[in-house]
Amino acid sequence: MMKVEYKYDPQLLNIKENANGDDIEFTITLLDSQLKKGLKQVREYFEDNKVLTDIHYYIHPNNNYQIIVRSDFYNEFLIQLFRQELLQEIKWV
């Protein structure tokens, strides 16, 4: 399986990623509240598909978000972050 690298602007947000069983857990902190709309669009994209367990989305205080992504939706999640301009670059290596 190819590894994925991505870049984002650390002045706008912070992304941490950890394995969570078979899933990947993202902790996203928005430093610019203007980005909330984009993250909401990502959530709506996944809510509109038929798979209920693709992502679990939790909102915490201070613009912190915990998003647990099923591993088979990992690439799609990153692509959606990129589409909403939360990521600057995605690269498969």
C-alpha atoms as a PDB file:
ATOM      1  CA  MET A   1       0.000   0.000   0.000  1.00  0.00           C
ATOM      2  CA  MET A   2       1.267   3.458  -0.869  1.00  0.00           C
ATOM      3  CA  LYS A   3       2.015   5.937   1.870  1.00  0.00           C
ATOM      4  CA  VAL A   4       0.323   9.327   1.774  1.00  0.00           C
ATOM      5  CA  GLU A   5       1.989  12.589   2.696  1.00  0.00           C
ATOM      6  CA  TYR A   6       0.120  15.850   3.050  1.00  0.00           C
ATOM      7  CA  LYS A   7       0.881  19.457   3.866  1.00  0.00           C
ATOM      8  CA  TYR A   8      -1.168  22.145   5.561  1.00  0.00           C
ATOM      9  CA  ASP A   9      -0.539  25.675   6.776  1.00  0.00           C
ATOM     10  CA  PRO A  10       0.419  25.408  10.487  1.00  0.00           C
ATOM     11  CA  GLN A  11      -0.645  29.019  10.987  1.00  0.00           C
ATOM     12  CA  LEU A  12      -4.218  28.054  10.077  1.00  0.00           C
ATOM     13  CA  LEU A  13      -4.625  24.602  11.607  1.00  0.00           C
ATOM     14  CA  ASN A  14      -2.916  21.680  13.285  1.00  0.00           C
ATOM     15  CA  ILE A  15      -3.513  18.038  12.380  1.00  0.00           C
ATOM     16  CA  LYS A  16      -2.424  15.033  14.440  1.00  0.00           C
ATOM     17  CA  GLU A  17      -3.020  11.512  13.244  1.00  0.00           C
ATOM     18  CA  ASN A  18      -2.917   8.287  15.283  1.00  0.00           C
ATOM     19  CA  ALA A  19      -3.845   4.668  14.684  1.00  0.00           C
ATOM     20  CA  ASN A  20      -7.009   3.677  16.551  1.00  0.00           C
ATOM     21  CA  GLY A  21      -7.397  -0.075  16.042  1.00  0.00           C
ATOM     22  CA  ASP A  22      -8.155  -0.505  12.332  1.00  0.00           C
ATOM     23  CA  ASP A  23      -9.147   3.159  12.072  1.00  0.00           C
ATOM     24  CA  ILE A  24      -7.191   6.401  11.932  1.00  0.00           C
ATOM     25  CA  GLU A  25      -7.967   9.094  14.465  1.00  0.00           C
ATOM     26  CA  PHE A  26      -7.415  12.710  13.480  1.00  0.00           C
ATOM     27  CA  THR A  27      -7.251  15.552  15.960  1.00  0.00           C
ATOM     28  CA  ILE A  28      -7.733  18.804  14.088  1.00  0.00           C
ATOM     29  CA  THR A  29      -7.382  22.199  15.735  1.00  0.00           C
ATOM     30  CA  LEU A  30      -8.542  25.173  13.692  1.00  0.00           C
ATOM     31  CA  LEU A  31      -6.484  28.277  14.458  1.00  0.00           C
ATOM     32  CA  ASP A  32      -8.585  30.261  11.983  1.00  0.00           C
ATOM     33  CA  SER A  33     -12.313  29.939  12.672  1.00  0.00           C
ATOM     34  CA  GLN A  34     -13.006  30.734   8.996  1.00  0.00           C
ATOM     35  CA  LEU A  35     -12.014  27.114   8.306  1.00  0.00           C
ATOM     36  CA  LYS A  36     -15.021  25.744  10.234  1.00  0.00           C
ATOM     37  CA  LYS A  37     -17.137  25.984   7.089  1.00  0.00           C
ATOM     38  CA  GLY A  38     -14.717  23.771   5.142  1.00  0.00           C
ATOM     39  CA  LEU A  39     -14.563  21.156   7.887  1.00  0.00           C
ATOM     40  CA  LYS A  40     -18.363  21.186   8.040  1.00  0.00           C
ATOM     41  CA  GLN A  41     -18.455  20.562   4.265  1.00  0.00           C
ATOM     42  CA  VAL A  42     -16.187  17.520   4.744  1.00  0.00           C
ATOM     43  CA  ARG A  43     -18.538  16.192   7.422  1.00  0.00           C
ATOM     44  CA  GLU A  44     -21.584  16.734   5.184  1.00  0.00           C
ATOM     45  CA  TYR A  45     -19.865  14.934   2.297  1.00  0.00           C
ATOM     46  CA  PHE A  46     -19.550  11.798   4.425  1.00  0.00           C
ATOM     47  CA  GLU A  47     -23.028  12.162   5.954  1.00  0.00           C
ATOM     48  CA  ASP A  48     -24.502  12.203   2.445  1.00  0.00           C
ATOM     49  CA  ASN A  49     -23.098   8.823   1.452  1.00  0.00           C
ATOM     50  CA  LYS A  50     -24.708   5.538   2.423  1.00  0.00           C
ATOM     51  CA  VAL A  51     -21.933   4.275   4.725  1.00  0.00           C
ATOM     52  CA  LEU A  52     -22.727   5.102   8.348  1.00  0.00           C
ATOM     53  CA  THR A  53     -19.404   3.996   9.831  1.00  0.00           C
ATOM     54  CA  ASP A  54     -17.007   5.765   7.436  1.00  0.00           C
ATOM     55  CA  ILE A  55     -16.203   8.607   9.832  1.00  0.00           C
ATOM     56  CA  HIS A  56     -17.161   9.541  13.385  1.00  0.00           C
ATOM     57  CA  TYR A  57     -17.004  13.261  14.010  1.00  0.00           C
ATOM     58  CA  TYR A  58     -16.735  14.832  17.469  1.00  0.00           C
ATOM     59  CA  ILE A  59     -16.668  18.544  18.237  1.00  0.00           C
ATOM     60  CA  HIS A  60     -14.690  19.687  21.289  1.00  0.00           C
ATOM     61  CA  PRO A  61     -14.260  23.183  22.780  1.00  0.00           C
ATOM     62  CA  ASN A  62     -11.795  25.719  21.338  1.00  0.00           C
ATOM     63  CA  ASN A  63     -12.124  24.688  17.671  1.00  0.00           C
ATOM     64  CA  ASN A  64     -10.843  21.155  18.364  1.00  0.00           C
ATOM     65  CA  TYR A  65     -12.265  18.272  16.364  1.00  0.00           C
ATOM     66  CA  GLN A  66     -11.759  14.542  16.751  1.00  0.00           C
ATOM     67  CA  ILE A  67     -12.504  12.585  13.601  1.00  0.00           C
ATOM     68  CA  ILE A  68     -12.174   8.810  13.479  1.00  0.00           C
ATOM     69  CA  VAL A  69     -11.854   7.601   9.904  1.00  0.00           C
ATOM     70  CA  ARG A  70     -12.260   4.016   8.786  1.00  0.00           C
ATOM     71  CA  SER A  71      -8.993   3.026   7.121  1.00  0.00           C
ATOM     72  CA  ASP A  72     -10.664   2.290   3.764  1.00  0.00           C
ATOM     73  CA  PHE A  73     -11.930   5.911   3.718  1.00  0.00           C
ATOM     74  CA  TYR A  74      -8.568   7.445   4.671  1.00  0.00           C
ATOM     75  CA  ASN A  75      -7.631   8.633   1.167  1.00  0.00           C
ATOM     76  CA  GLU A  76     -11.137   9.932   0.514  1.00  0.00           C
ATOM     77  CA  PHE A  77     -11.044  11.879   3.784  1.00  0.00           C
ATOM     78  CA  LEU A  78      -7.731  13.516   2.851  1.00  0.00           C
ATOM     79  CA  ILE A  79      -9.051  14.338  -0.619  1.00  0.00           C
ATOM     80  CA  GLN A  80     -12.088  16.030   0.927  1.00  0.00           C
ATOM     81  CA  LEU A  81      -9.853  18.061   3.257  1.00  0.00           C
ATOM     82  CA  PHE A  82      -7.877  19.105   0.192  1.00  0.00           C
ATOM     83  CA  ARG A  83     -11.035  20.027  -1.748  1.00  0.00           C
ATOM     84  CA  GLN A  84     -12.048  22.324   1.103  1.00  0.00           C
ATOM     85  CA  GLU A  85      -8.539  23.858   1.072  1.00  0.00           C
ATOM     86  CA  LEU A  86      -7.704  22.571   4.551  1.00  0.00           C
ATOM     87  CA  LEU A  87      -4.737  20.726   3.031  1.00  0.00           C
ATOM     88  CA  GLN A  88      -2.326  22.399   0.633  1.00  0.00           C
ATOM     89  CA  GLU A  89      -0.915  19.253  -0.929  1.00  0.00           C
ATOM     90  CA  ILE A  90      -1.446  15.470  -0.996  1.00  0.00           C
ATOM     91  CA  LYS A  91       1.213  13.146  -2.335  1.00  0.00           C
ATOM     92  CA  TRP A  92       1.290   9.354  -2.651  1.00  0.00           C
ATOM     93  CA  VAL A  93       4.826   8.038  -2.208  1.00  0.00           C
END
